[in-house]
């Protein structure tokens, strides 16, 4: 605590003597700076003085400073010290502080780190990884700086729970060797042994993010290095097709999830696989051989598909390997390995085109980093403006300024002006335009500005032809806005209009990103009848349930399952309402007799049933019961981490008695062809303490 206070005080006061002007940057100057400031307290004080000199330079010379090497390098040094302050607990260990100083002297590493770190990164964790890499072998980290920084900024947070994809059980994936130091050393050794197609020391951080984003055991990568040499790098798309398509899994069986106990690369090679396995195999083989690769999924005319992209020897990205254009896959989706946020292939292409290869990028990035260091001050706003002026196509700069405007509660009129400029700037790029429009809608709704509806409709209208995924996304977001304010009719009309507009032309994008989410939204808000009407409306006006050229499609099968689940929900809900009537009519004992075995066992005592009756008595007779949510489950977990086969339906009600209110959660299980029984029940008072008696808790 004392150390943190000391750091905060030093940053606030800055005891270092100010130079007359920002010093010239060179190796001697930066070494002298570190020699003059051997302790962390001195470094913080000196950095604070340096910050004031940077402020003065910017005030005097404006945006031109962002292209000056002196300003850029001193700013990076300041950013390194600030990273240490923000991660001060990491530096309490002497060996970590020594490594921190050593890397501060190594601009190849420390400057790259502060230039590439994002607000979403876990700074203490990322710095800790980098310091461990330095302690393991500082010379290797210097030589492989971009690789080391990539590991620090990809492994600073856990990988998603469904990595690498959701069509394989996590228990089957050979995850291991997750220590980034071990993985870094693996690539260094492999490169020196000439086992990699591309030398990591010659690759940018941006590309290396797509090399290190794997957490399989290193034996998997070793196997790929030793067994995939027949796949030529000059035709690396062949890696996808080197896996035989598992026709038997899709010939009436429809086994979309990997059906073996292990998901090793050699298992896939021997057993074959469907598209998701072919894409994963190529994705991992590329990483093993030092080739940055990307795993994509998308929706086409007959359902989902997976493919991959890789960086070829020229440095260009090939993003359509294994993508079947005749299936009309509107967009490919992947994840940004630094943030794990969803990233579209079109966004990725735009980043590649208008990213680090743009001559204005270093200055724009410097301006952006400078703005972030200013916090939420007016000076920050000026720097954000500079960043997007220097490089108008840098989407990151626009998003950062939008975040600033939101945090500082900028007036809606000023925000409209900003968004108008942003939307016009990115109008050639449909995805970015919609992203800006959606953010504008959010700000307008927060301000209760009625123009939000017209912007929302613009998104849908401008993408009806040629931008099905954007139009669909705009539609479902508009529908969700209606649901948030309980405008059920508004949601229904928006949905029905979209069915008329897109019909059979939207393929998997239409079904999986609009039809299915709308159905779930209806159920999550307790609108069971509306959910059923939506299915019937869609069924009457589309051919989603029709088979494809090779039998049932993933869309037709998913639509058929939706219909069956809707029927089960309606039947189960009817049984549930009958059961509740027994309790409402004072027949609690009969209700527990009619319940399933688990609820019977928990409610076996007369005292328990009496408590329920007494609790209901305190609330008075039920005067209203509103269904607020219902969900369908194929199975239900037990206390010993096993599963009971269903189906189950889970319902929540807001219930009112003539002298109190309570919330009810009820679970029903299907126990026969046409029979349902109560599996769990819970009631909690909401209006007045003691208004309802809590019954057997939901399991």
XYZ file of C-alpha atoms in Angstrom, residues 165-579:
415
model
C -14.323 -24.388 -31.771
C -17.619 -25.624 -30.343
C -17.906 -28.838 -32.371
C -15.502 -30.830 -30.235
C -15.569 -31.661 -26.522
C -12.883 -29.758 -24.616
C -11.840 -33.010 -22.956
C -10.811 -34.392 -26.368
C -8.588 -31.453 -27.357
C -4.932 -32.088 -26.389
C -4.513 -28.799 -24.507
C -1.260 -28.451 -22.577
C 2.161 -26.801 -22.360
C 0.331 -23.523 -21.773
C 3.315 -21.693 -20.282
C 4.127 -18.915 -22.817
C 7.847 -19.128 -21.939
C 7.923 -22.787 -22.961
C 6.001 -22.070 -26.147
C 8.232 -19.112 -27.030
C 11.327 -21.276 -26.605
C 9.752 -23.963 -28.811
C 9.482 -21.533 -31.726
C 12.979 -20.134 -31.172
C 14.447 -23.637 -31.239
C 12.332 -24.637 -34.251
C 13.441 -21.575 -36.192
C 17.101 -22.195 -35.457
C 16.642 -25.798 -36.548
C 15.112 -24.494 -39.818
C 11.778 -26.206 -39.173
C 9.710 -23.083 -39.831
C 8.608 -21.774 -43.211
C 8.860 -18.147 -42.048
C 11.435 -16.604 -39.742
C 9.566 -15.031 -36.777
C 12.288 -12.389 -36.419
C 11.207 -11.000 -39.795
C 7.464 -10.941 -39.033
C 5.374 -8.131 -37.597
C 3.624 -8.336 -34.251
C 0.266 -8.084 -36.067
C 0.974 -11.263 -38.029
C 2.588 -13.148 -35.162
C -0.598 -12.786 -33.096
C -2.062 -15.307 -35.554
C 0.881 -17.659 -35.055
C 0.931 -17.923 -31.256
C -2.846 -18.194 -30.656
C -2.846 -21.890 -29.800
C -2.723 -23.820 -26.536
C -2.399 -27.413 -27.753
C 0.444 -29.518 -26.464
C 3.710 -28.847 -28.211
C 3.823 -32.505 -29.204
C 0.969 -31.655 -31.598
C 3.065 -28.980 -33.280
C 6.055 -31.328 -33.322
C 3.959 -34.019 -35.018
C 2.863 -31.565 -37.694
C 6.455 -30.472 -38.321
C 7.506 -34.092 -38.782
C 4.541 -35.404 -40.791
C 3.118 -32.713 -43.091
C 6.068 -31.893 -45.328
C 4.184 -33.154 -48.373
C 1.905 -30.112 -48.134
C 3.837 -27.475 -50.053
C 3.827 -23.942 -48.664
C 3.333 -22.629 -52.198
C -0.052 -24.437 -52.210
C -0.834 -24.390 -48.517
C -4.589 -24.250 -49.143
C -4.145 -27.968 -49.861
C -3.747 -28.520 -46.114
C -7.533 -28.203 -45.836
C -8.170 -30.770 -48.558
C -5.517 -33.166 -47.256
C -8.131 -34.339 -44.744
C -10.591 -36.738 -46.319
C -14.175 -35.599 -45.885
C -15.962 -37.912 -43.439
C -18.949 -38.699 -45.640
C -20.260 -41.345 -43.240
C -20.734 -38.724 -40.521
C -23.026 -36.740 -42.811
C -24.911 -39.545 -44.586
C -28.023 -39.733 -42.503
C -26.064 -39.598 -39.232
C -25.476 -35.835 -39.065
C -22.684 -36.092 -36.508
C -21.557 -32.469 -36.416
C -19.534 -32.910 -33.220
C -16.251 -34.844 -33.224
C -17.126 -38.399 -32.213
C -13.772 -39.838 -31.087
C -12.189 -39.620 -27.647
C -9.167 -37.587 -28.748
C -8.786 -34.705 -31.180
C -5.143 -34.972 -32.102
C -3.956 -33.958 -35.540
C -3.053 -37.561 -36.309
C -6.589 -38.610 -35.279
C -8.062 -36.182 -37.799
C -5.614 -37.336 -40.452
C -6.528 -40.985 -39.911
C -10.281 -40.666 -39.391
C -11.038 -37.762 -41.706
C -13.445 -35.032 -40.707
C -16.023 -32.521 -41.771
C -15.240 -28.929 -42.706
C -14.640 -27.742 -39.150
C -12.033 -30.485 -38.658
C -10.422 -29.830 -42.035
C -10.117 -26.132 -41.181
C -8.751 -26.826 -37.696
C -6.170 -29.249 -39.087
C -4.872 -26.729 -41.617
C -4.979 -23.967 -38.994
C -2.774 -25.974 -36.613
C -0.408 -27.361 -39.251
C 0.305 -23.814 -40.374
C 1.147 -22.691 -36.849
C 3.420 -25.699 -36.364
C 5.359 -24.704 -39.466
C 5.635 -21.031 -38.541
C 2.833 -19.825 -40.823
C 0.296 -17.375 -39.329
C -3.181 -18.882 -39.791
C -6.784 -17.938 -39.069
C -9.808 -20.180 -38.432
C -13.084 -18.931 -39.979
C -16.720 -19.948 -39.705
C -19.649 -18.619 -41.720
C -23.199 -19.284 -42.824
C -24.188 -20.161 -46.381
C -27.274 -21.165 -48.330
C -27.480 -24.595 -46.694
C -25.980 -23.866 -43.289
C -22.678 -23.402 -41.534
C -19.190 -23.975 -42.870
C -15.609 -23.574 -41.669
C -12.464 -22.697 -43.609
C -9.098 -21.100 -42.912
C -6.747 -18.351 -44.015
C -2.965 -18.116 -44.030
C -0.199 -15.667 -44.816
C 1.691 -16.669 -47.938
C 5.422 -16.293 -48.497
C 4.976 -12.861 -50.081
C 3.294 -11.552 -46.938
C -0.187 -11.464 -48.475
C -3.087 -13.102 -46.665
C -5.147 -15.812 -48.396
C -8.440 -15.846 -46.487
C -10.698 -18.172 -48.507
C -8.986 -21.560 -48.276
C -11.693 -24.226 -48.262
C -14.478 -21.667 -48.604
C -17.047 -22.805 -51.167
C -18.225 -19.710 -52.982
C -21.183 -21.502 -54.572
C -22.700 -21.736 -51.085
C -22.795 -17.924 -50.823
C -21.071 -17.524 -47.467
C -21.824 -13.906 -46.711
C -19.143 -13.361 -44.086
C -16.428 -15.257 -42.311
C -16.038 -14.836 -38.568
C -12.961 -15.344 -36.441
C -11.581 -13.936 -33.186
C -8.960 -11.286 -32.603
C -6.381 -13.278 -30.606
C -5.332 -10.217 -28.598
C -8.829 -9.392 -27.341
C -10.821 -12.535 -28.304
C -13.499 -10.269 -29.744
C -15.364 -11.341 -32.886
C -13.686 -10.217 -36.098
C -15.159 -10.444 -39.604
C -13.045 -11.358 -42.591
C -13.992 -8.048 -44.213
C -12.808 -6.169 -41.118
C -9.597 -8.154 -41.201
C -9.026 -7.264 -44.852
C -9.562 -3.608 -43.981
C -7.076 -3.824 -41.097
C -4.510 -5.435 -43.383
C -5.041 -2.746 -46.011
C -5.226 0.205 -43.631
C -2.947 -0.943 -40.846
C 0.743 -1.179 -40.141
C 1.631 -1.066 -43.833
C 0.199 2.443 -44.164
C 2.930 5.078 -43.991
C 0.777 7.185 -41.679
C 0.214 4.375 -39.184
C 3.166 5.095 -36.819
C 2.140 8.728 -36.375
C -1.549 7.855 -35.976
C -0.739 5.174 -33.436
C 1.495 7.591 -31.517
C -1.341 10.118 -31.420
C -3.715 7.429 -30.185
C -1.340 6.323 -27.431
C -0.807 9.954 -26.434
C -4.566 10.505 -26.244
C -5.042 7.494 -23.994
C -2.392 8.789 -21.609
C -4.393 11.994 -21.164
C -7.318 10.170 -19.561
C -10.638 11.930 -20.107
C -9.296 15.471 -20.334
C -9.926 17.976 -23.163
C -6.318 17.362 -24.247
C -7.245 13.756 -24.924
C -10.085 14.836 -27.201
C -7.693 16.957 -29.239
C -5.285 14.045 -29.639
C -8.068 11.644 -30.660
C -9.046 14.137 -33.357
C -5.414 14.248 -34.485
C -5.194 10.456 -34.706
C -8.150 10.128 -37.069
C -7.053 13.187 -39.059
C -3.603 11.690 -39.616
C -5.070 8.356 -40.729
C -8.795 8.648 -41.536
C -9.146 4.939 -42.329
C -7.836 3.781 -38.944
C -10.980 2.269 -37.437
C -9.310 1.962 -34.049
C -8.967 5.743 -33.774
C -12.658 6.345 -34.454
C -13.707 3.718 -31.925
C -11.375 5.143 -29.291
C -12.767 8.648 -29.736
C -16.325 7.315 -29.593
C -15.452 5.628 -26.279
C -14.072 8.928 -25.009
C -17.231 10.823 -25.969
C -19.345 8.219 -24.213
C -17.252 8.256 -21.024
C -17.279 12.050 -20.813
C -21.054 12.329 -21.345
C -20.595 14.561 -24.385
C -23.843 16.202 -25.515
C -25.900 14.212 -27.975
C -25.674 17.043 -30.526
C -21.867 16.940 -30.453
C -21.961 13.169 -30.695
C -24.262 13.363 -33.715
C -21.740 15.657 -35.408
C -18.916 13.208 -34.696
C -20.879 10.169 -35.883
C -21.985 11.954 -39.034
C -18.331 12.509 -39.983
C -17.396 8.951 -39.005
C -20.218 7.355 -41.003
C -19.369 9.382 -44.107
C -15.680 8.480 -43.777
C -16.308 4.725 -43.641
C -19.230 4.637 -46.069
C -17.196 2.611 -48.645
C -16.751 -0.108 -46.008
C -20.178 -1.518 -45.194
C -19.188 -3.383 -42.029
C -17.502 -0.370 -40.470
C -20.374 1.890 -41.464
C -22.882 -0.362 -39.735
C -20.655 -0.579 -36.651
C -20.638 3.220 -36.427
C -24.385 3.423 -37.012
C -25.087 0.844 -34.319
C -23.044 2.808 -31.808
C -24.933 5.938 -32.772
C -28.237 4.143 -32.204
C -27.058 3.213 -28.713
C -26.173 6.811 -27.864
C -29.453 8.105 -29.281
C -31.457 5.641 -27.245
C -29.611 6.608 -24.070
C -30.570 10.213 -24.803
C -34.175 9.212 -25.619
C -33.669 10.681 -29.073
C -36.396 9.447 -31.434
C -34.068 9.549 -34.461
C -32.637 6.204 -33.273
C -35.438 4.375 -35.107
C -34.632 6.013 -38.436
C -30.914 5.178 -38.122
C -31.847 1.596 -37.295
C -34.024 1.387 -40.407
C -31.203 2.889 -42.500
C -28.983 -0.017 -41.471
C -31.547 -2.531 -42.673
C -32.521 -0.744 -45.896
C -29.014 0.037 -47.095
C -27.982 -3.635 -46.795
C -31.001 -5.446 -48.207
C -29.152 -6.194 -51.411
C -25.621 -7.507 -51.225
C -25.234 -7.123 -47.474
C -27.493 -9.804 -46.071
C -25.415 -10.335 -42.936
C -25.423 -6.617 -42.117
C -29.125 -6.253 -42.808
C -29.878 -9.306 -40.686
C -27.682 -8.052 -37.860
C -29.349 -4.657 -38.015
C -32.767 -6.313 -37.913
C -32.104 -8.534 -34.906
C -30.628 -5.608 -33.000
C -33.726 -3.539 -33.807
C -35.901 -6.436 -32.618
C -33.916 -6.709 -29.399
C -34.394 -2.988 -28.812
C -38.166 -3.564 -28.989
C -37.933 -6.485 -26.577
C -35.962 -4.393 -24.055
C -38.919 -2.024 -23.675
C -41.523 -4.843 -23.839
C -42.774 -3.669 -27.213
C -43.863 -7.140 -28.309
C -45.834 -5.918 -31.333
C -42.918 -3.804 -32.527
C -40.611 -6.815 -32.350
C -43.142 -8.982 -34.183
C -43.677 -6.472 -37.005
C -39.904 -5.994 -37.437
C -39.437 -9.748 -37.635
C -42.266 -10.378 -40.062
C -41.015 -7.595 -42.326
C -37.581 -9.224 -42.377
C -39.071 -12.604 -43.326
C -40.861 -10.975 -46.253
C -37.695 -9.128 -47.290
C -35.135 -11.908 -46.976
C -37.196 -15.085 -47.214
C -35.197 -17.839 -48.862
C -32.414 -15.518 -49.990
C -30.653 -15.281 -46.650
C -29.511 -18.866 -46.164
C -27.750 -19.730 -42.920
C -27.152 -16.096 -42.071
C -30.898 -15.440 -42.116
C -31.772 -18.524 -40.096
C -28.995 -18.696 -37.506
C -28.609 -14.950 -36.968
C -32.253 -13.881 -37.180
C -34.885 -16.646 -37.126
C -33.303 -18.643 -34.310
C -32.320 -15.603 -32.161
C -35.841 -14.163 -32.544
C -37.325 -17.428 -31.292
C -34.974 -17.446 -28.299
C -35.721 -13.770 -27.590
C -39.448 -14.501 -27.502
C -38.936 -17.339 -25.020
C -36.519 -15.363 -22.865
C -39.242 -12.744 -22.438
C -41.998 -15.274 -21.793
C -43.725 -14.720 -25.147
C -44.425 -18.362 -25.947
C -47.365 -17.702 -28.249
C -45.371 -15.101 -30.176
C -42.515 -17.599 -30.549
C -44.910 -20.153 -32.043
C -46.492 -17.583 -34.338
C -43.042 -16.595 -35.559
C -42.271 -20.199 -36.486
C -45.561 -20.569 -38.369
C -45.112 -17.245 -40.161
C -41.615 -18.276 -41.265
C -42.724 -21.764 -42.270
C -45.545 -20.401 -44.445
C -43.321 -17.934 -46.315
C -39.991 -19.750 -46.719
C -38.553 -23.102 -47.736
C -36.179 -23.345 -44.793
C -37.457 -26.832 -44.011
C -36.710 -28.136 -47.513
C -33.753 -30.524 -48.014
C -30.744 -29.546 -50.100
C -29.244 -31.264 -53.099
C -27.642 -33.900 -50.858
C -30.398 -34.452 -48.316
C -31.376 -32.468 -45.209
C -29.346 -29.322 -44.600
C -28.166 -27.983 -41.267
C -30.799 -25.262 -41.682
C -33.706 -27.634 -42.366
C -32.669 -29.856 -39.467
C -32.295 -26.914 -37.084
C -35.679 -25.516 -38.144
C -37.308 -28.906 -37.618
C -35.766 -29.164 -34.128
C -37.041 -25.678 -33.330
C -40.592 -26.702 -34.263
C -40.380 -29.809 -32.085
C -39.005 -27.868 -29.128
C -41.761 -25.284 -29.473
C -44.370 -28.052 -29.366
C -42.714 -29.580 -26.285
C -42.627 -26.179 -24.566
C -46.304 -25.577 -25.170
C -47.268 -29.051 -23.911
C -45.002 -28.821 -20.873
C -46.222 -25.326 -20.066
C -49.812 -26.552 -20.136
C -48.957 -29.317 -17.648
C -47.139 -26.799 -15.480
C -50.112 -24.445 -15.374
C -52.422 -27.310 -14.392
C -50.051 -28.251 -11.564
